[in-house]
Short mmCIF file of C-alpha atoms in Angstrom, two decimals:
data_model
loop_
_atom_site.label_atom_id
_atom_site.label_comp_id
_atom_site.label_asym_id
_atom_site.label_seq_id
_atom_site.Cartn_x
_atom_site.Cartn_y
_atom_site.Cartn_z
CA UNK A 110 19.40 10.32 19.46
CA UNK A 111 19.42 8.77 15.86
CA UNK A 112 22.27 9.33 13.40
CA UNK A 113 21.60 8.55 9.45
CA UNK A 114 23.96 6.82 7.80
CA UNK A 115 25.75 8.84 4.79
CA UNK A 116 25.63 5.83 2.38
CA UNK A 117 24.06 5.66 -1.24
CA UNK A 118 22.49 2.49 -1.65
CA UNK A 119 20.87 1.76 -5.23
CA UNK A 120 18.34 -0.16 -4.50
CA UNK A 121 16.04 -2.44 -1.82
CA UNK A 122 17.67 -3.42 1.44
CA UNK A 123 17.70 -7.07 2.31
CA UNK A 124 19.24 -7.47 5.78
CA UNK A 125 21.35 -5.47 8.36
CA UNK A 126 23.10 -7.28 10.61
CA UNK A 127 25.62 -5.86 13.83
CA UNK A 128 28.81 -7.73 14.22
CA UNK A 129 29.15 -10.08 16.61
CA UNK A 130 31.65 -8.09 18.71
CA UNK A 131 32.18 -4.44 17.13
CA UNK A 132 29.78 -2.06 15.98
CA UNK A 133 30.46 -2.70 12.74
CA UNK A 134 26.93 -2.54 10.37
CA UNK A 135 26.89 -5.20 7.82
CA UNK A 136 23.78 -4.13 4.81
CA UNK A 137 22.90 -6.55 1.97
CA UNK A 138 21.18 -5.07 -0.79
CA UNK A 139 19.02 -5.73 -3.86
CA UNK A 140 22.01 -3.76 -5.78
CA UNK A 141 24.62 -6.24 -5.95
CA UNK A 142 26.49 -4.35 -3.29
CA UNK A 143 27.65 -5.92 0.49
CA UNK A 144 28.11 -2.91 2.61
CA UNK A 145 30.14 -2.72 5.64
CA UNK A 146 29.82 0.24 7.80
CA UNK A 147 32.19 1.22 10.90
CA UNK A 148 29.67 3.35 13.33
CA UNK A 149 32.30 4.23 16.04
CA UNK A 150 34.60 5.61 13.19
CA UNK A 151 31.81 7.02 11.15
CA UNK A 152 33.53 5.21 7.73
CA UNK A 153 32.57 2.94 4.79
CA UNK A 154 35.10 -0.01 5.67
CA UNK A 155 34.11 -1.82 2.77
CA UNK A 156 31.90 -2.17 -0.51
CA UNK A 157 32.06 -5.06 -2.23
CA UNK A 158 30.34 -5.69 -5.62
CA UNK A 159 28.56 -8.91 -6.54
CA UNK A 160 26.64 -10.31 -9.57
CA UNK A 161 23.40 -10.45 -8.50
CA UNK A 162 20.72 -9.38 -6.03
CA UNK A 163 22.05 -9.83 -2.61
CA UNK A 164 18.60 -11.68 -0.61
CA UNK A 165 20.52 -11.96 3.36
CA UNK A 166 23.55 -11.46 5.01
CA UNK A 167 25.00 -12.78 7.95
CA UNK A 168 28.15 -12.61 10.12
CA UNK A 169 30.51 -15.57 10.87
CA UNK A 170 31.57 -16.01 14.44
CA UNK A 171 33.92 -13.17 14.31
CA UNK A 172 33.86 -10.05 12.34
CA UNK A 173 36.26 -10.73 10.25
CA UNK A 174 34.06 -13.11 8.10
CA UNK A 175 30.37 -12.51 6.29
CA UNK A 176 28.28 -13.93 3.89
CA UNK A 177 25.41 -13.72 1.70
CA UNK A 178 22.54 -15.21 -0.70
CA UNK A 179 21.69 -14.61 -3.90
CA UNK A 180 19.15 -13.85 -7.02
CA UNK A 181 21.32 -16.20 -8.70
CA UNK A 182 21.29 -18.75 -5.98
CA UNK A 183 24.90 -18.47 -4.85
CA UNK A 184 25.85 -18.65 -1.16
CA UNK A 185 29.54 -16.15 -1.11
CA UNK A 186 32.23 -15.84 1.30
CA UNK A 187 33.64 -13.23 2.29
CA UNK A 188 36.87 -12.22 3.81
CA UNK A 189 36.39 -8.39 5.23
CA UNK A 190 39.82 -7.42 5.84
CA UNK A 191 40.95 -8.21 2.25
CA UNK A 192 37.70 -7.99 0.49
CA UNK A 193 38.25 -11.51 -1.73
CA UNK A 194 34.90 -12.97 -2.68
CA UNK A 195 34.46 -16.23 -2.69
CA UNK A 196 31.90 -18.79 -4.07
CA UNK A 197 30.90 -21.46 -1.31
CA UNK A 198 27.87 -23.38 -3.53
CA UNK A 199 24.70 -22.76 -4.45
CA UNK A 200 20.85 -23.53 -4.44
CA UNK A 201 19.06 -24.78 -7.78
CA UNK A 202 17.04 -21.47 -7.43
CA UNK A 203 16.86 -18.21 -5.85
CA UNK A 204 18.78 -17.99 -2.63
CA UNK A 205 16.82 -16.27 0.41
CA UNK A 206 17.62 -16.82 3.85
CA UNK A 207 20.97 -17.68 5.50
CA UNK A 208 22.71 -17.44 8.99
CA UNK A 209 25.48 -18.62 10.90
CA UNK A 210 25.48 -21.41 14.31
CA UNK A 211 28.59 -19.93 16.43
CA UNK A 212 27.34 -23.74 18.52
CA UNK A 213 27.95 -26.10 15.30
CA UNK A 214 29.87 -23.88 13.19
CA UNK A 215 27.67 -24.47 10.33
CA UNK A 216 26.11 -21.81 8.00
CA UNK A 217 22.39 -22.46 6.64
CA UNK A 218 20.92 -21.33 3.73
CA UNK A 219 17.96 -21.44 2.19
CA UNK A 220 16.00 -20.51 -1.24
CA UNK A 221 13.33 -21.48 -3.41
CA UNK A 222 14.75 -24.55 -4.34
CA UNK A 223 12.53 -25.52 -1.30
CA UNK A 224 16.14 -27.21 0.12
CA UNK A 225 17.71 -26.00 3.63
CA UNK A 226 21.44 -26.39 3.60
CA UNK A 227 24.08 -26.66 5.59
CA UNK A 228 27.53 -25.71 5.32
CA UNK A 229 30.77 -26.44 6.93
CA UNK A 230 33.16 -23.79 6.22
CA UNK A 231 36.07 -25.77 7.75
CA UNK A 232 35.83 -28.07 4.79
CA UNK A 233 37.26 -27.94 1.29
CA UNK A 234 33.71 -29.40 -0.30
CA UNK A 235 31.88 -26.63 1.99
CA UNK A 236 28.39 -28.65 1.68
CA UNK A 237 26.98 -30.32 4.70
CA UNK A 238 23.67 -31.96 4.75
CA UNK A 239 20.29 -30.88 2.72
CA UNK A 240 16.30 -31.45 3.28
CA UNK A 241 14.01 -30.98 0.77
CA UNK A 242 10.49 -29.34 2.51
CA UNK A 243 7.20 -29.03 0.85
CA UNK A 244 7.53 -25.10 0.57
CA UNK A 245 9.66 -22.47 -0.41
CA UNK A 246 11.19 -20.71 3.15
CA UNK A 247 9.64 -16.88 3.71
CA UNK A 248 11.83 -16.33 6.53
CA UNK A 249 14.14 -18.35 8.81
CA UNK A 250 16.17 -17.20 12.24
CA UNK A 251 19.17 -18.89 13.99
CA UNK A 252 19.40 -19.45 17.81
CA UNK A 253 22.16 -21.57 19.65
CA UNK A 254 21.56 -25.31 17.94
CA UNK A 255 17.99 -23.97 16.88
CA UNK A 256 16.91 -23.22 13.64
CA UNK A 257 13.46 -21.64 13.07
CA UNK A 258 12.07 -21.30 9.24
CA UNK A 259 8.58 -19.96 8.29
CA UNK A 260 6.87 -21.43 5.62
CA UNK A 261 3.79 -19.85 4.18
CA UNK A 262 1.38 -19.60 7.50
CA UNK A 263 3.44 -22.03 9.22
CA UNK A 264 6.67 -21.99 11.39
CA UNK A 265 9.18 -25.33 12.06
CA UNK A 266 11.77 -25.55 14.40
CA UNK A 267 14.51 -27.73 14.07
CA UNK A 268 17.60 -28.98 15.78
CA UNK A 269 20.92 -28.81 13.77
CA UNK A 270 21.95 -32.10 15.91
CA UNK A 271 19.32 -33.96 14.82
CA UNK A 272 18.78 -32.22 11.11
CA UNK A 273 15.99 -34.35 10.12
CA UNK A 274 12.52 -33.76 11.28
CA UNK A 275 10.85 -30.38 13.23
CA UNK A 276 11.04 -30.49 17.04
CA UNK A 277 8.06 -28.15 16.47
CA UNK A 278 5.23 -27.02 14.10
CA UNK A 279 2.63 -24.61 14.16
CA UNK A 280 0.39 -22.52 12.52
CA UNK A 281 1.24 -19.04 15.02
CA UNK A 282 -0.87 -16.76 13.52
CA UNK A 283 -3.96 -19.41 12.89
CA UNK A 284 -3.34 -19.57 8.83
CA UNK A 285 -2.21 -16.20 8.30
CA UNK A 286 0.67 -15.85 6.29
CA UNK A 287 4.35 -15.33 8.37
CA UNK A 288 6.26 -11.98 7.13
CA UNK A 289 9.20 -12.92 9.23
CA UNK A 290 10.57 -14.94 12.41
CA UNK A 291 12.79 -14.47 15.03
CA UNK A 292 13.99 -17.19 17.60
CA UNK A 293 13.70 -15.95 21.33
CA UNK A 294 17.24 -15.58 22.40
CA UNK A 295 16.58 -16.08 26.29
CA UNK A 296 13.95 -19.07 26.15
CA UNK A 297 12.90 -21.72 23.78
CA UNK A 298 10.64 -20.38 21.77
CA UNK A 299 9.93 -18.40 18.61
CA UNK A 300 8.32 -14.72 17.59
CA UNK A 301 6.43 -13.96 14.19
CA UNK A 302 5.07 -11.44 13.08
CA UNK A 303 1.86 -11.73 10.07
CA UNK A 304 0.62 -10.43 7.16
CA UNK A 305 -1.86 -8.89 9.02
CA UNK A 306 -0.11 -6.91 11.69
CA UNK A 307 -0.28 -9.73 14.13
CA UNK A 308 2.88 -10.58 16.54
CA UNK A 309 2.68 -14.19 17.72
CA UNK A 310 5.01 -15.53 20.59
CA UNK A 311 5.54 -19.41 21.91
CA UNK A 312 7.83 -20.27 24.86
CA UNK A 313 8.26 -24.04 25.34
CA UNK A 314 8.65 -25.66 28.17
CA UNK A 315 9.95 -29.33 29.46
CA UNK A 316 6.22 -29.56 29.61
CA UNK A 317 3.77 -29.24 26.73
CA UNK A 318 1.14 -28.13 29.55
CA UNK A 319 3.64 -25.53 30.60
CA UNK A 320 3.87 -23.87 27.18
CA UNK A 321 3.31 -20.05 26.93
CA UNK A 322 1.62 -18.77 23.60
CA UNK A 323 0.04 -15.81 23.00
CA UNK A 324 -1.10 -13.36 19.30
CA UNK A 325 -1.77 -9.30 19.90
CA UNK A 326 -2.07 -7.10 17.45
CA UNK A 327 0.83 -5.07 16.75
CA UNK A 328 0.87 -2.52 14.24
CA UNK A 329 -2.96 -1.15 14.25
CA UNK A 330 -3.12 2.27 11.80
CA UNK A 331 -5.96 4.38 11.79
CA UNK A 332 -5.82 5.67 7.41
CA UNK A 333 -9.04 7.58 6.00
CA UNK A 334 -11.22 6.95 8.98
CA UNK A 335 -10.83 2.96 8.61
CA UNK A 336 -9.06 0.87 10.65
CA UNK A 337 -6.31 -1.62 8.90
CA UNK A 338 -3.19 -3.40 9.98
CA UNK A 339 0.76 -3.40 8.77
CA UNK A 340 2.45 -6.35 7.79
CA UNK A 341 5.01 -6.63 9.88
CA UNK A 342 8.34 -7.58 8.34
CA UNK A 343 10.88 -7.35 10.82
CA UNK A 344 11.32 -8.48 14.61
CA UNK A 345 14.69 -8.03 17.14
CA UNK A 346 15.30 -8.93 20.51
CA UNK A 347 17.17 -7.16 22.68
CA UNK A 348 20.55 -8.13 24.26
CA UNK A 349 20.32 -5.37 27.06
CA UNK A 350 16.91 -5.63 28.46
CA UNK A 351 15.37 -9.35 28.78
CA UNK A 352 12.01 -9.34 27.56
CA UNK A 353 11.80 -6.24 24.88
CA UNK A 354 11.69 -6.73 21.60
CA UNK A 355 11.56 -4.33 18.18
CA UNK A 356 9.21 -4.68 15.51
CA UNK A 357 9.40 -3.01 12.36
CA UNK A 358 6.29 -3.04 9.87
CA UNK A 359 5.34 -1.91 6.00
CA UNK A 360 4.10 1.62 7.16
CA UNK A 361 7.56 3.05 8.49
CA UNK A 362 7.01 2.64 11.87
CA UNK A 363 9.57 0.55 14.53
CA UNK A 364 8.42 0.01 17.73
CA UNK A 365 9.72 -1.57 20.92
CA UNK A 366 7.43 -4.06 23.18
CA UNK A 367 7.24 -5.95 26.74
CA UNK A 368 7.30 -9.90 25.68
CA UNK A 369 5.72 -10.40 28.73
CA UNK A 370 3.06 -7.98 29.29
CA UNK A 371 2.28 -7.34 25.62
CA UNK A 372 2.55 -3.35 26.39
CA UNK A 373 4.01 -1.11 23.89
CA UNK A 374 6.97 0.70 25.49
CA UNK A 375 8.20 3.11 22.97
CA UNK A 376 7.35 4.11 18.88
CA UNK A 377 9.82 6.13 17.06
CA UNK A 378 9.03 8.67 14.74
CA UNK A 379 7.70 7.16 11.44
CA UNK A 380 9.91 6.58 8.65
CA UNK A 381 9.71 7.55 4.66
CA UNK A 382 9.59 3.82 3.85
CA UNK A 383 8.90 0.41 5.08
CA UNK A 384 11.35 -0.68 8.06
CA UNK A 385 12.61 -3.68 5.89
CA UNK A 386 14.94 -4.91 8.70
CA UNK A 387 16.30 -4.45 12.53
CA UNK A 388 19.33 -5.38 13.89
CA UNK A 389 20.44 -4.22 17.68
CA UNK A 390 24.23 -4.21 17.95
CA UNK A 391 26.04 -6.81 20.81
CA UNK A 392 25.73 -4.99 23.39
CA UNK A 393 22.11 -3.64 23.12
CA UNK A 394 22.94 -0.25 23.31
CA UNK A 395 22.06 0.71 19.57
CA UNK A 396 19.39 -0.07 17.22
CA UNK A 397 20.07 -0.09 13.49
CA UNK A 398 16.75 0.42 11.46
CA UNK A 399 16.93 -0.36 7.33
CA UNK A 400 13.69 2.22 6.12
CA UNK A 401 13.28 0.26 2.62
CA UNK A 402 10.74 -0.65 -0.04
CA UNK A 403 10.98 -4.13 0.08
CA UNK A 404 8.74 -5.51 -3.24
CA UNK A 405 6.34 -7.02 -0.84
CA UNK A 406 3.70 -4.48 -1.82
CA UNK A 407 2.50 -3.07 -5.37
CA UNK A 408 1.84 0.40 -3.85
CA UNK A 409 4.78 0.73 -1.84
CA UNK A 410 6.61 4.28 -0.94
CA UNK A 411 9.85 4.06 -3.57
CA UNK A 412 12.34 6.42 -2.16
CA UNK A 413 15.85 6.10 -1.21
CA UNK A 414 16.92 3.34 0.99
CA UNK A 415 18.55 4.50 4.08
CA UNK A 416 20.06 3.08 7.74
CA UNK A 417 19.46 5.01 10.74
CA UNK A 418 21.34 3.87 14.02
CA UNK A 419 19.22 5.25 17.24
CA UNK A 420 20.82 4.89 20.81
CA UNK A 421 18.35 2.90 23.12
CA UNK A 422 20.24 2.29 25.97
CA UNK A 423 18.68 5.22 27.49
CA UNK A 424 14.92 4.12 27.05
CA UNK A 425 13.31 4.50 30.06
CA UNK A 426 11.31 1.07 30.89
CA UNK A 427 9.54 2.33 34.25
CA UNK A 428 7.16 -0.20 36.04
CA UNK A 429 7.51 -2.79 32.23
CA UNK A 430 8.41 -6.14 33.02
CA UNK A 431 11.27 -6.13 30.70
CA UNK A 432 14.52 -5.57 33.10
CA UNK A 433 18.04 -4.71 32.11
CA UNK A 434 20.36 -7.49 32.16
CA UNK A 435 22.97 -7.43 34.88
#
């Protein structure tokens, strides 16, 4: 079953995120606007306006808490239950990525500044520790003390106890450009997903020998006869079942996979626009899909942005690899 969400949104989706512990639906968006959405009580909790483009949201370790990056390079705070909006800092440009380390209780941003930041909210002076890289960050993804950033065709993963240098670089996708990336939740290692309709996943091990990597193509559409592949923009693990994981591409479709036997389990119904984002909630039981132009594309589908929630916790998994977790 998937429900729609009844909420206008003016213009591009950025991120939608679950709350840590409720199934409250947090939706950043290229309208100003940060959206919070109560899907057990079917209500608009909050709507909070901003001054500029809103680029990613995230959650703090609670659900009281979120905050966001901006157009006008402005990392905000925001208290849920009150609605006050607060300025934390800022980038020297655009604003793009952010998330929040329940492990270090630091919040990292990035932007086109080419800095990643860190941020200690338990401060007065808020700023942490900065490091200037030779790129602007596409994409970036927060696990336990792990950071994971995609730059151009490349993806770095650092430690935020040791914020220095990369524990690990690579080129995933063999020089294609990175849409997005996702840090494996259950393993060390890291998902992307290409340009070019390509899912790439690396598991490390104590052993470099020992590593797992592997690149399938995710998203083939057949269009006019001719055979040509979907960026892929968005990737989710799931909480419930170890081993399955969403992707969401520029065509409208989302689609859940076995990690480890690279089988497609399941592909919903395509949607008007490009699934621009993918957020299960805590408990793995419900999928929250943002169907979004996202101003990756010149000839892009342009119609209203909208968030559908679909139940999964009924999926059917047969004789896949990918178990429930117990």
């Amino acid at each position: 079953m998937e429900v729609p969400l009844e909420i206008p949104i003016g213009d591009a989706i950025s991120r939608i995120q679950f709350a840590p512990n409720s199934n409250n639906l947090l939706i950043s968006s290229w309208d100003s606007n940060l959206r919070l959405y109560d899907f057990d009580g079917s209500v608009l909790r909050l709507e909070a306006p901003s001054e500029a483009a809103l680029l990613d949201c995230c959650f703090q370790q609670d659900d009281s808490v979120a905050f966001t990056v901006a157009s006008d390079g402005f990392i905000r705070r925001y208290d849920l239950h009150s609605g006050i909006i607060d300025p934390m800092g800022n980038h020297d440009d655009m604003a793009t990525c952010i998330g929040y380390s329940n492990e270090t209780c630091l919040l990292i941003t990035s932007g086109f500044d080419k800095r990643l930041l860190s941020w200690d909210n338990r401060t007065k002076k808020h700023f942490s520790l900065s490091m200037t890289l030779d790129a602007e960050i596409d994409s970036m993804s927060l696990n336990g003390f792990k950071v994971t950033v995609g730059i151009g065709a490349s993806a770095h993963v650092y430690d935020l106890r040791k914020f220095d240098k990369p524990n690990l670089s690579m080129e995933p996708c063999n020089g294609t450009q990175l849409r997005c990336v996702s840090s494996i939740p259950y393993a060390e290692g890291l998902a992307v997903g290409s340009v070019d309709g390509r899912v790439a996943l690396h598991v490390s091990s104590s052993s470099n020998s020992n590593d797992i990597g592997y690149t399938f193509r995710c998203h083939p559409k057949s269009k006019d006869g001719q055979h040509h592949l979907a960026p892929v923009n968005a990737i989710a693990f799931s909480p419930l079942v170890s081993g399955a994981f969403v992707t969401g591409d520029d065509e409208g479709y989302a689609t859940i996979w076995d990690a480890r036997s690279k089988k497609r389990l399941v592909e919903f119904p395509r949607y008007s626009n490009s699934v621009a984002s993918l957020s299960y909630n805590h408990l793995g039981q419900l999928l929250a899909v943002a169907s979004s132009y996202t101003y990756q594309e010149a000839k892009e589908i342009v119609e209203p942005p909208k968030v559908f929630i679909r139940k999964v916790d009924n999926i059917d998994f047969g004789s896949s690899s990918a178990r429930r977790k117990t």
